[in-house]
PDB file of C-alpha atoms in Angstrom:
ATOM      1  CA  UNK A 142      52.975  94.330 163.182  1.00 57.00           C
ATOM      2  CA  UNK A 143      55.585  95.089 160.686  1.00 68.00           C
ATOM      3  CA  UNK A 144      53.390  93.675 157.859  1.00 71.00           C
ATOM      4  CA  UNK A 145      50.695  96.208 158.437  1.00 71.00           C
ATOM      5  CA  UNK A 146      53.225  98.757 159.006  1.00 63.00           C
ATOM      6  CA  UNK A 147      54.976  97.895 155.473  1.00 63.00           C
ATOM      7  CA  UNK A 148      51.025  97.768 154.128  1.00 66.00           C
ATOM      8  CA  UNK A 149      49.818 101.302 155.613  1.00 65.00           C
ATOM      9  CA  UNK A 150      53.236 102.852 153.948  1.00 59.00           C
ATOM     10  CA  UNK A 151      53.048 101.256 150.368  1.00 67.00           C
ATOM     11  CA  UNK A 152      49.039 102.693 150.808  1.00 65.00           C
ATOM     12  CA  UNK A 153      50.750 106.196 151.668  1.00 60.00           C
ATOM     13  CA  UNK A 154      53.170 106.014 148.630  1.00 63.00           C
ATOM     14  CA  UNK A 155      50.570 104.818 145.697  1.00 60.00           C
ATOM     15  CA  UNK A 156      47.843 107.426 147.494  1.00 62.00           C
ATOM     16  CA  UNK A 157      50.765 110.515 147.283  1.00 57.00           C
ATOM     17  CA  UNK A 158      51.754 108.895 143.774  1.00 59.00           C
ATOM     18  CA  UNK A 159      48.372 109.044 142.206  1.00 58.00           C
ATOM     19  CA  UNK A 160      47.905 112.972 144.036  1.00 53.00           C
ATOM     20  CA  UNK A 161      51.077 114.248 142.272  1.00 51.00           C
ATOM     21  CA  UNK A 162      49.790 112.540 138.478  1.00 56.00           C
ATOM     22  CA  UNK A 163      46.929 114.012 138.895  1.00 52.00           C
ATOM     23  CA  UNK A 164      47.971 118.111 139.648  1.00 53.00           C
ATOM     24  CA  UNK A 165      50.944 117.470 137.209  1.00 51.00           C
ATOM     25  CA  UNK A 166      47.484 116.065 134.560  1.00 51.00           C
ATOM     26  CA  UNK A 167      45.534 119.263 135.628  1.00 49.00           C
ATOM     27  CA  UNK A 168      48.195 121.789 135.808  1.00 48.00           C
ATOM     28  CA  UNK A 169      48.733 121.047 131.894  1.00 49.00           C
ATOM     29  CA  UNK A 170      45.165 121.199 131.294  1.00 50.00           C
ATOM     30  CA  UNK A 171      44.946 124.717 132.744  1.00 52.00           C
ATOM     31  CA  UNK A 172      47.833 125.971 131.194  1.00 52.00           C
ATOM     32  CA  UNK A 173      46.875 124.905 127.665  1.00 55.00           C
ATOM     33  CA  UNK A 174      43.784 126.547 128.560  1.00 54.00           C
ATOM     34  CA  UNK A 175      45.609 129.741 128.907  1.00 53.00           C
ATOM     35  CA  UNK A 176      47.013 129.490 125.452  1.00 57.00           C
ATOM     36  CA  UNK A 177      43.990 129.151 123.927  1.00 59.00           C
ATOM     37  CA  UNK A 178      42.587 132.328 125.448  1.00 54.00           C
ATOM     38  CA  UNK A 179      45.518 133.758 124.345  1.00 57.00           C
ATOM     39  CA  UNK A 180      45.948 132.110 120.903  1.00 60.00           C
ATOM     40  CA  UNK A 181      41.837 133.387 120.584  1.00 63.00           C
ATOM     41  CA  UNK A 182      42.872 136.995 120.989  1.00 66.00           C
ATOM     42  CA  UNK A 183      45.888 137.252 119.364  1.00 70.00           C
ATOM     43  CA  UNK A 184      45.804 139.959 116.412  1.00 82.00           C
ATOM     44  CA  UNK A 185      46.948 139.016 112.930  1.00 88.00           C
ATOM     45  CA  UNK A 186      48.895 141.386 110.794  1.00 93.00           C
ATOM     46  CA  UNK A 187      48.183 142.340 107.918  1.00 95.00           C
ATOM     47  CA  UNK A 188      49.908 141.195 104.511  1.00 94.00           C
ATOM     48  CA  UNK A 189      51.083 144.850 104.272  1.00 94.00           C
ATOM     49  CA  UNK A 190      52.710 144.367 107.761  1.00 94.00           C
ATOM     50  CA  UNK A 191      54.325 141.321 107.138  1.00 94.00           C
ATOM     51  CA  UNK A 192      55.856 142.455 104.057  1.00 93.00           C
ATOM     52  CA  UNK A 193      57.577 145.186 105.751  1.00 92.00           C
ATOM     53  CA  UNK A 194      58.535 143.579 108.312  1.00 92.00           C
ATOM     54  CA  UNK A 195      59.975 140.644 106.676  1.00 92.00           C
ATOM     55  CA  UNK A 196      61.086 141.217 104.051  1.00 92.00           C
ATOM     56  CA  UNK A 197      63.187 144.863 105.506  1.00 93.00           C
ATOM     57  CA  UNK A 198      65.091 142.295 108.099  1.00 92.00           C
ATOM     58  CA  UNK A 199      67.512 141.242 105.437  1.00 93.00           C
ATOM     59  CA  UNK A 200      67.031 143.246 102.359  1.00 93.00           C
ATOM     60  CA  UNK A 201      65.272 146.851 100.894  1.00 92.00           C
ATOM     61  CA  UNK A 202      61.864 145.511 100.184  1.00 90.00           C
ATOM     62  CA  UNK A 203      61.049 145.766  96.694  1.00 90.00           C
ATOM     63  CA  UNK A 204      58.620 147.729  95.587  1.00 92.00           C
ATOM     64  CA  UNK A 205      54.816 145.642  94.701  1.00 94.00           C
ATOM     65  CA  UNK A 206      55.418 147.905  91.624  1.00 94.00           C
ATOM     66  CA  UNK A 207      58.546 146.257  90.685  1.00 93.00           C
ATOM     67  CA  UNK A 208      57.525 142.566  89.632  1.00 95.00           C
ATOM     68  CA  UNK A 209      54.344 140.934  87.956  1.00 96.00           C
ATOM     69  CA  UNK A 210      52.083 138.862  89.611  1.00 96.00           C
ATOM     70  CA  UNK A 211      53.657 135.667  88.218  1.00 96.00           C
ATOM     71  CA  UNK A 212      57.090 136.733  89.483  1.00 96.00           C
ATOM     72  CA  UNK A 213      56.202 137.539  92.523  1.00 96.00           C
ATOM     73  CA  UNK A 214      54.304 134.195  92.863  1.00 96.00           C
ATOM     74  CA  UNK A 215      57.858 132.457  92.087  1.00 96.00           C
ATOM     75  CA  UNK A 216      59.879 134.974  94.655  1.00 95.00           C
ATOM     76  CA  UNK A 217      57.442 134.499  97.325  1.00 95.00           C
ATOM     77  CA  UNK A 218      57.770 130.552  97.479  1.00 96.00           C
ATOM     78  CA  UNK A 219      61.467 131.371  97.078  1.00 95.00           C
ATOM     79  CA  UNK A 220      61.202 133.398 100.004  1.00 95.00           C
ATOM     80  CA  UNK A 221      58.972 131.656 102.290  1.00 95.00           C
ATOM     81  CA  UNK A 222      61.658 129.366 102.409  1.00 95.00           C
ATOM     82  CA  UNK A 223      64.759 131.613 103.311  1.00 94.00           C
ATOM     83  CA  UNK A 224      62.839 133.757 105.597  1.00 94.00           C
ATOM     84  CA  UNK A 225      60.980 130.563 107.681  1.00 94.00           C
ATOM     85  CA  UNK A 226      57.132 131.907 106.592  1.00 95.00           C
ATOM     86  CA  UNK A 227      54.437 129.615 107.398  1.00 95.00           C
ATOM     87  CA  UNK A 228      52.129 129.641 104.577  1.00 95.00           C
ATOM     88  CA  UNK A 229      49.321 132.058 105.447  1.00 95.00           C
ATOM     89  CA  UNK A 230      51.826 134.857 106.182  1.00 95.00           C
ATOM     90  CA  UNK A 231      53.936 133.879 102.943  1.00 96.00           C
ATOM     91  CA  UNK A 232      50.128 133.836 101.363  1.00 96.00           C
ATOM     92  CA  UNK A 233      49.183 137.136 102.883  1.00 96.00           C
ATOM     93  CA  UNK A 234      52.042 139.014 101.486  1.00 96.00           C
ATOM     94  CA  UNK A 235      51.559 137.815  97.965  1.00 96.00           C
ATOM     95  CA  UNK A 236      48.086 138.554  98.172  1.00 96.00           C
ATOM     96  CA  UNK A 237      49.377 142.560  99.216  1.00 96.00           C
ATOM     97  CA  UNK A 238      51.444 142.364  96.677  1.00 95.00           C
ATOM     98  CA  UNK A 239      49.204 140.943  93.818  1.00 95.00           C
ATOM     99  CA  UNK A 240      46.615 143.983  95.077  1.00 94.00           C
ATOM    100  CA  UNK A 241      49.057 146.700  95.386  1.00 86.00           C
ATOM    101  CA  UNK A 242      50.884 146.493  91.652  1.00 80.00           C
TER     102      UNK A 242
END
């Protein structure tokens, strides 16, 4: 009697084991779904936007006027760096700034 007993509970434990792996598998699922959605509508700024909002959190933004394209090719890798840009933004704000001098 004690064998079935000890059979019918190690049943119960792998049956609630394998329940809980597979809402904690599905609850990921869903919420990665979420970000997705989310990630689908999100809006990107503009290079003009990140500009001034970058580059006005820890200095007077320059001017586009102020540098040639070549030096602001050189100050925008320099930048990218100091201000933690991922590429396309740091690629975006050259491009506003190539266009707007």
């Amino acid at each position: 009697m004690k064998t079935i007993n000890k059979i019918i509970l190690i049943s119960l434990m792998l049956l609630v084991t394998g329940v809980v792996i597979v809402s904690c598998s599905s609850t990921k699922d869903k919420y990665t779904a979420v970000t997705d959605v989310e990630d689908e509508f999100k809006i990107e700024k503009s290079g003009a936007q990140l500009w001034g909002e970058t580059c006005n959190r820890c200095h007077l933004a320059p001017s586009p006027a102020d540098y040639n394209d070549t030096d602001w090719e050189t100050i925008s890798l320099h930048m990218r760096v100091r201000a933690n840009l991922t590429e396309k933004e740091s690629s975006k704000i050259l491009e506003f700034l190539k266009s707007a001098n």
